Amino acid sequence: MRQLLLDIEDQLAWGKEAIERLRSEGKWDETGAASFCALLRSCIDAAGGIGGEAAKTAKLPVRVRSFTTYQLPKQSQRDPAMGGTTLYRSSMGIKFDDPVRERLVSMMRVRQEEMTAAELLAAVIWLQKGMPWTFYRDLARHLWDEIRHALFGQAALEAEGYDWHSRPQYTSDYDVNIEKMPGTQYAWLSIGIEEGAMKRPGKVGEFEFCRDEAKHPLMAQFQDYDWADEVTHAAFGRTWTPELFGEDLGYIREVAKHELDHFWGEVRKAHEVAAAEGKV
Ligand SMILES: [Fe+2]
Ligand SMILES: [Fe+2]
């Protein structure tokens, strides 16, 4: 609680400063701010105070947003300043003489593009209703791990001076699977991809390559963490996919195999189209 209070004090100081700045620049909307405060107060009153222990008002707050049900996008969105999205991997678009260097840099890019795995998990959490709380907790951890893996790749690329921002961003995990049922999406990732990566060469092979061949301490450390996380993700998949399907793991592995075939087929197709257009 002491830590939280320190954070909140910082936030309040930052907020007060921001308001002062806006006021001095004549950009502060006094009426808008007052009505937003009144709305927050009415929400808190309706909830019985911050702790929910006070009497609740029967006068419920007005709805200011959410007039329509949120719809997940059918395609991943990226900053328009970036180099667009693709369904195939484009690495850094550099010709390397050294194959070890080439594999190392493309591994950094694969990590950096794991945002697409994080987005798939966000979709599963959003779409899959009625599961026990521990399902959502496990998938939230899984989601955060994938974001961290993307940060690994970003940090490694930036440490070496590569401008990953201008490159097309691989969004297949989300874009190819979004039309599937949430359980199918999750089986594709956790059983198809992640359990599959437990077999050699897989995740251990990536780690050993960075440590022994590329001799890159930063990427070796990142891959070590990445591998450990993937062990957990495969275990989450084995726990939750049988619950989602009401079937045993043998059946789910068959489903995952079909989904992998479909997925790689789509990725191949996209690559062929780009090749025909002279883009790769
Ligand atoms: Fe990952
Ligand atoms: Fe993972």
Tab-separated table of C-alpha atoms and ligand atoms in Angstrom:
chain	number	residue	atom	x	y	z
A	1	MET	CA	0.000	0.000	0.000
A	2	ARG	CA	2.903	2.366	0.783
A	3	GLN	CA	4.324	1.715	-2.697
A	4	LEU	CA	0.925	2.332	-4.269
A	5	LEU	CA	0.559	5.612	-2.401
A	6	LEU	CA	3.953	6.780	-3.681
A	7	ASP	CA	2.882	5.961	-7.240
A	8	ILE	CA	-0.415	7.777	-6.815
A	9	GLU	CA	1.321	10.867	-5.388
A	10	ASP	CA	3.565	10.921	-8.464
A	11	GLN	CA	0.562	10.590	-10.756
A	12	LEU	CA	-1.280	13.390	-8.969
A	13	ALA	CA	1.748	15.694	-9.210
A	14	TRP	CA	2.089	14.901	-12.915
A	15	GLY	CA	-1.630	15.467	-13.485
A	16	LYS	CA	-1.660	18.816	-11.647
A	17	GLU	CA	1.308	19.985	-13.679
A	18	ALA	CA	-0.368	18.905	-16.917
A	19	ILE	CA	-3.565	20.785	-15.996
A	20	GLU	CA	-1.559	23.914	-15.114
A	21	ARG	CA	0.239	23.748	-18.455
A	22	LEU	CA	-3.045	23.361	-20.382
A	23	ARG	CA	-4.566	26.264	-18.404
A	24	SER	CA	-1.630	28.523	-19.142
A	25	GLU	CA	-1.921	27.655	-22.848
A	26	GLY	CA	-5.684	28.315	-22.786
A	27	LYS	CA	-6.418	24.688	-23.756
A	28	TRP	CA	-8.099	23.559	-20.546
A	29	ASP	CA	-11.827	22.861	-20.969
A	30	GLU	CA	-13.271	23.923	-17.588
A	31	THR	CA	-16.850	22.796	-18.330
A	32	GLY	CA	-15.782	19.488	-19.863
A	33	ALA	CA	-13.548	18.730	-16.882
A	34	ALA	CA	-16.331	19.545	-14.413
A	35	SER	CA	-18.866	17.333	-16.170
A	36	PHE	CA	-16.317	14.481	-16.393
A	37	CYS	CA	-15.697	14.781	-12.627
A	38	ALA	CA	-19.452	14.733	-12.014
A	39	LEU	CA	-19.744	11.577	-14.134
A	40	LEU	CA	-16.956	9.843	-12.185
A	41	ARG	CA	-18.637	10.863	-8.901
A	42	SER	CA	-21.973	9.446	-10.053
A	43	CYS	CA	-20.242	6.154	-11.003
A	44	ILE	CA	-18.559	5.927	-7.598
A	45	ASP	CA	-21.845	6.749	-5.796
A	46	ALA	CA	-23.679	4.075	-7.784
A	47	ALA	CA	-20.984	1.555	-6.812
A	48	GLY	CA	-21.310	2.401	-3.111
A	49	GLY	CA	-18.097	4.402	-2.875
A	50	ILE	CA	-14.541	3.430	-3.808
A	51	GLY	CA	-14.634	0.424	-1.475
A	52	GLY	CA	-18.244	-0.466	-2.261
A	53	GLU	CA	-19.143	-0.195	1.439
A	54	ALA	CA	-21.315	2.944	1.378
A	55	ALA	CA	-25.002	3.024	0.457
A	56	LYS	CA	-25.530	2.679	-3.296
A	57	THR	CA	-27.612	5.265	-5.097
A	58	ALA	CA	-30.466	3.962	-7.215
A	59	LYS	CA	-29.846	6.852	-9.615
A	60	LEU	CA	-27.520	5.252	-12.168
A	61	PRO	CA	-24.975	7.183	-14.228
A	62	VAL	CA	-25.746	8.048	-17.838
A	63	ARG	CA	-23.976	6.137	-20.550
A	64	VAL	CA	-21.447	8.277	-22.403
A	65	ARG	CA	-19.840	5.652	-24.640
A	66	SER	CA	-20.419	1.992	-25.506
A	67	PHE	CA	-23.619	2.614	-27.449
A	68	THR	CA	-22.681	-0.261	-29.703
A	69	THR	CA	-21.034	-3.551	-28.747
A	70	TYR	CA	-17.306	-3.547	-29.376
A	71	GLN	CA	-16.290	-5.558	-32.433
A	72	LEU	CA	-12.798	-6.960	-32.769
A	73	PRO	CA	-11.101	-5.813	-35.964
A	74	LYS	CA	-10.659	-8.484	-38.658
A	75	GLN	CA	-7.140	-7.226	-39.252
A	76	SER	CA	-4.356	-6.120	-36.931
A	77	GLN	CA	-3.809	-2.399	-36.739
A	78	ARG	CA	-0.373	-0.777	-36.736
A	79	ASP	CA	0.911	2.766	-36.559
A	80	PRO	CA	0.450	4.150	-40.110
A	81	ALA	CA	4.003	5.522	-39.868
A	82	MET	CA	5.255	1.916	-39.899
A	83	GLY	CA	5.868	-0.156	-43.002
A	84	GLY	CA	2.410	-1.765	-43.111
A	85	THR	CA	1.501	-5.365	-42.216
A	86	THR	CA	2.232	-8.696	-43.917
A	87	LEU	CA	1.182	-12.318	-43.563
A	88	TYR	CA	4.748	-13.522	-44.200
A	89	ARG	CA	8.009	-12.682	-42.463
A	90	SER	CA	10.225	-10.110	-44.149
A	91	SER	CA	13.070	-9.871	-41.586
A	92	MET	CA	15.187	-6.706	-42.122
A	93	GLY	CA	15.283	-6.928	-45.926
A	94	ILE	CA	19.092	-6.966	-45.838
A	95	LYS	CA	21.383	-9.373	-47.730
A	96	PHE	CA	23.901	-10.815	-45.262
A	97	ASP	CA	27.123	-12.546	-46.296
A	98	ASP	CA	27.285	-14.314	-42.953
A	99	PRO	CA	24.471	-16.889	-42.510
A	100	VAL	CA	24.910	-16.848	-38.709
A	101	ARG	CA	24.383	-13.104	-38.624
A	102	GLU	CA	21.408	-13.465	-40.948
A	103	ARG	CA	19.754	-16.058	-38.700
A	104	LEU	CA	20.484	-14.002	-35.575
A	105	VAL	CA	18.943	-10.830	-36.986
A	106	SER	CA	15.907	-12.677	-38.319
A	107	MET	CA	15.455	-14.244	-34.841
A	108	MET	CA	15.448	-10.736	-33.351
A	109	ARG	CA	12.764	-9.764	-35.834
A	110	VAL	CA	10.684	-12.876	-35.084
A	111	ARG	CA	10.784	-11.923	-31.392
A	112	GLN	CA	9.896	-8.290	-32.188
A	113	GLU	CA	6.875	-9.430	-34.224
A	114	GLU	CA	5.400	-11.446	-31.338
A	115	MET	CA	2.893	-8.654	-30.849
A	116	THR	CA	0.737	-10.710	-33.188
A	117	ALA	CA	0.710	-13.589	-30.659
A	118	ALA	CA	-0.203	-11.135	-27.885
A	119	GLU	CA	-3.091	-9.856	-30.019
A	120	LEU	CA	-4.381	-13.368	-30.672
A	121	LEU	CA	-4.460	-13.984	-26.901
A	122	ALA	CA	-6.242	-10.678	-26.324
A	123	ALA	CA	-8.876	-11.834	-28.823
A	124	VAL	CA	-9.266	-15.199	-27.037
A	125	ILE	CA	-9.649	-13.505	-23.639
A	126	TRP	CA	-12.225	-11.124	-25.104
A	127	LEU	CA	-14.209	-13.709	-27.089
A	128	GLN	CA	-14.205	-16.694	-24.737
A	129	LYS	CA	-16.972	-16.247	-22.179
A	130	GLY	CA	-17.866	-18.210	-19.068
A	131	MET	CA	-14.534	-19.792	-18.139
A	132	PRO	CA	-13.217	-19.933	-14.543
A	133	TRP	CA	-11.267	-16.918	-13.336
A	134	THR	CA	-7.977	-18.887	-13.401
A	135	PHE	CA	-8.337	-19.318	-17.199
A	136	TYR	CA	-8.318	-15.542	-17.696
A	137	ARG	CA	-5.467	-15.121	-15.198
A	138	ASP	CA	-3.332	-17.709	-17.029
A	139	LEU	CA	-4.074	-16.201	-20.436
A	140	ALA	CA	-3.336	-12.698	-19.139
A	141	ARG	CA	0.095	-13.919	-17.996
A	142	HIS	CA	0.569	-15.602	-21.391
A	143	LEU	CA	-0.395	-12.372	-23.170
A	144	TRP	CA	2.050	-10.304	-21.124
A	145	ASP	CA	4.860	-12.802	-21.820
A	146	GLU	CA	4.322	-12.391	-25.581
A	147	ILE	CA	4.491	-8.613	-25.242
A	148	ARG	CA	7.744	-9.048	-23.312
A	149	HIS	CA	9.089	-11.282	-26.103
A	150	ALA	CA	8.287	-8.508	-28.573
A	151	LEU	CA	10.205	-6.120	-26.311
A	152	PHE	CA	13.185	-8.537	-26.366
A	153	GLY	CA	13.294	-8.353	-30.144
A	154	GLN	CA	12.838	-4.600	-30.202
A	155	ALA	CA	15.621	-4.072	-27.631
A	156	ALA	CA	18.019	-6.431	-29.470
A	157	LEU	CA	17.385	-4.780	-32.859
A	158	GLU	CA	17.723	-1.273	-31.475
A	159	ALA	CA	20.935	-2.174	-29.615
A	160	GLU	CA	22.398	-3.088	-33.019
A	161	GLY	CA	21.026	0.000	-34.757
A	162	TYR	CA	18.400	-1.734	-36.921
A	163	ASP	CA	15.373	0.362	-37.863
A	164	TRP	CA	12.634	-2.269	-37.368
A	165	HIS	CA	9.969	0.465	-37.321
A	166	SER	CA	10.111	1.035	-41.061
A	167	ARG	CA	9.750	-2.698	-41.833
A	168	PRO	CA	6.405	-4.401	-42.612
A	169	GLN	CA	4.998	-5.997	-39.467
A	170	TYR	CA	4.055	-9.689	-39.501
A	171	THR	CA	0.485	-10.064	-38.240
A	172	SER	CA	-0.438	-13.609	-39.279
A	173	ASP	CA	-1.070	-15.089	-35.827
A	174	TYR	CA	-4.008	-12.722	-35.407
A	175	ASP	CA	-5.081	-12.080	-38.992
A	176	VAL	CA	-5.148	-15.700	-40.186
A	177	ASN	CA	-6.850	-17.071	-37.052
A	178	ILE	CA	-9.320	-14.342	-36.107
A	179	GLU	CA	-12.253	-15.960	-37.957
A	180	LYS	CA	-11.812	-19.191	-35.937
A	181	MET	CA	-13.564	-20.048	-32.689
A	182	PRO	CA	-11.607	-18.749	-29.680
A	183	GLY	CA	-10.826	-22.312	-28.509
A	184	THR	CA	-9.420	-23.130	-31.945
A	185	GLN	CA	-7.288	-19.988	-31.952
A	186	TYR	CA	-5.910	-20.878	-28.557
A	187	ALA	CA	-5.260	-24.534	-29.526
A	188	TRP	CA	-3.393	-23.372	-32.645
A	189	LEU	CA	-1.061	-21.219	-30.524
A	190	SER	CA	-0.597	-23.186	-27.298
A	191	ILE	CA	-0.634	-26.748	-28.678
A	192	GLY	CA	0.211	-26.279	-32.355
A	193	ILE	CA	2.963	-23.674	-32.085
A	194	GLU	CA	4.118	-23.660	-28.461
A	195	GLU	CA	3.931	-27.343	-27.532
A	196	GLY	CA	5.464	-28.017	-30.963
A	197	ALA	CA	8.412	-25.731	-30.077
A	198	MET	CA	9.283	-27.981	-27.120
A	199	LYS	CA	10.714	-30.603	-29.495
A	200	ARG	CA	14.307	-30.210	-30.718
A	201	PRO	CA	15.533	-28.074	-32.347
A	202	GLY	CA	12.640	-25.783	-31.314
A	203	LYS	CA	13.164	-23.328	-28.476
A	204	VAL	CA	16.265	-25.031	-27.066
A	205	GLY	CA	17.845	-24.899	-30.526
A	206	GLU	CA	17.253	-21.135	-30.743
A	207	PHE	CA	18.850	-20.614	-27.338
A	208	GLU	CA	21.883	-22.799	-28.141
A	209	PHE	CA	22.352	-21.049	-31.488
A	210	CYS	CA	22.523	-17.624	-29.803
A	211	ARG	CA	24.836	-18.873	-27.070
A	212	ASP	CA	27.176	-21.164	-29.047
A	213	GLU	CA	27.128	-20.046	-32.687
A	214	ALA	CA	26.187	-16.374	-32.751
A	215	LYS	CA	27.846	-15.920	-29.309
A	216	HIS	CA	25.462	-13.064	-28.602
A	217	PRO	CA	25.037	-12.716	-24.805
A	218	LEU	CA	21.966	-10.443	-24.975
A	219	MET	CA	20.014	-12.643	-27.393
A	220	ALA	CA	21.139	-15.809	-25.547
A	221	GLN	CA	19.642	-14.366	-22.365
A	222	PHE	CA	16.459	-13.294	-24.143
A	223	GLN	CA	16.047	-16.722	-25.749
A	224	ASP	CA	16.610	-18.393	-22.381
A	225	TYR	CA	13.701	-16.418	-20.902
A	226	ASP	CA	11.636	-16.952	-24.038
A	227	TRP	CA	12.123	-20.725	-23.872
A	228	ALA	CA	11.176	-20.832	-20.166
A	229	ASP	CA	7.998	-18.836	-20.901
A	230	GLU	CA	7.063	-21.139	-23.768
A	231	VAL	CA	7.292	-24.169	-21.437
A	232	THR	CA	4.661	-22.447	-19.283
A	233	HIS	CA	2.488	-21.558	-22.279
A	234	ALA	CA	2.443	-25.133	-23.566
A	235	ALA	CA	1.463	-26.279	-20.058
A	236	PHE	CA	-1.375	-23.679	-19.963
A	237	GLY	CA	-2.527	-25.038	-23.310
A	238	ARG	CA	-2.598	-28.620	-22.021
A	239	THR	CA	-4.620	-27.455	-19.003
A	240	TRP	CA	-7.186	-25.304	-20.783
A	241	THR	CA	-7.759	-26.653	-24.286
A	242	PRO	CA	-9.362	-29.916	-23.020
A	243	GLU	CA	-11.703	-27.743	-20.902
A	244	LEU	CA	-12.587	-25.558	-23.875
A	245	PHE	CA	-13.255	-28.482	-26.224
A	246	GLY	CA	-14.570	-31.067	-23.761
A	247	GLU	CA	-12.169	-33.490	-25.462
A	248	ASP	CA	-8.875	-35.146	-24.613
A	249	LEU	CA	-5.464	-33.845	-25.648
A	250	GLY	CA	-5.062	-36.404	-28.432
A	251	TYR	CA	-8.065	-34.893	-30.198
A	252	ILE	CA	-6.839	-31.333	-29.639
A	253	ARG	CA	-3.423	-32.144	-31.084
A	254	GLU	CA	-5.215	-33.357	-34.229
A	255	VAL	CA	-7.195	-30.101	-34.386
A	256	ALA	CA	-3.976	-28.126	-33.911
A	257	LYS	CA	-2.341	-30.047	-36.748
A	258	HIS	CA	-5.187	-29.105	-39.127
A	259	GLU	CA	-4.979	-25.501	-37.994
A	260	LEU	CA	-1.210	-25.393	-38.546
A	261	ASP	CA	-1.694	-26.738	-42.096
A	262	HIS	CA	-4.273	-24.044	-42.785
A	263	PHE	CA	-2.085	-21.359	-41.222
A	264	TRP	CA	1.119	-22.214	-43.098
A	265	GLY	CA	-0.917	-22.521	-46.304
A	266	GLU	CA	-2.135	-18.918	-45.885
A	267	VAL	CA	1.369	-17.666	-45.070
A	268	ARG	CA	2.778	-19.443	-48.134
A	269	LYS	CA	0.046	-18.011	-50.346
A	270	ALA	CA	0.766	-14.459	-49.140
A	271	HIS	CA	4.464	-14.962	-49.792
A	272	GLU	CA	3.797	-16.259	-53.316
A	273	VAL	CA	1.598	-13.262	-54.121
A	274	ALA	CA	4.281	-10.868	-52.840
A	275	ALA	CA	6.950	-12.734	-54.837
A	276	ALA	CA	4.826	-12.503	-58.011
A	277	GLU	CA	4.532	-8.753	-57.418
A	278	GLY	CA	8.306	-8.517	-57.046
A	279	LYS	CA	8.071	-7.470	-53.367
A	280	VAL	CA	10.333	-10.217	-51.994
B	1	FE	FE	6.543	-15.886	-27.328
B	2	FE	FE	4.396	-18.159	-26.090
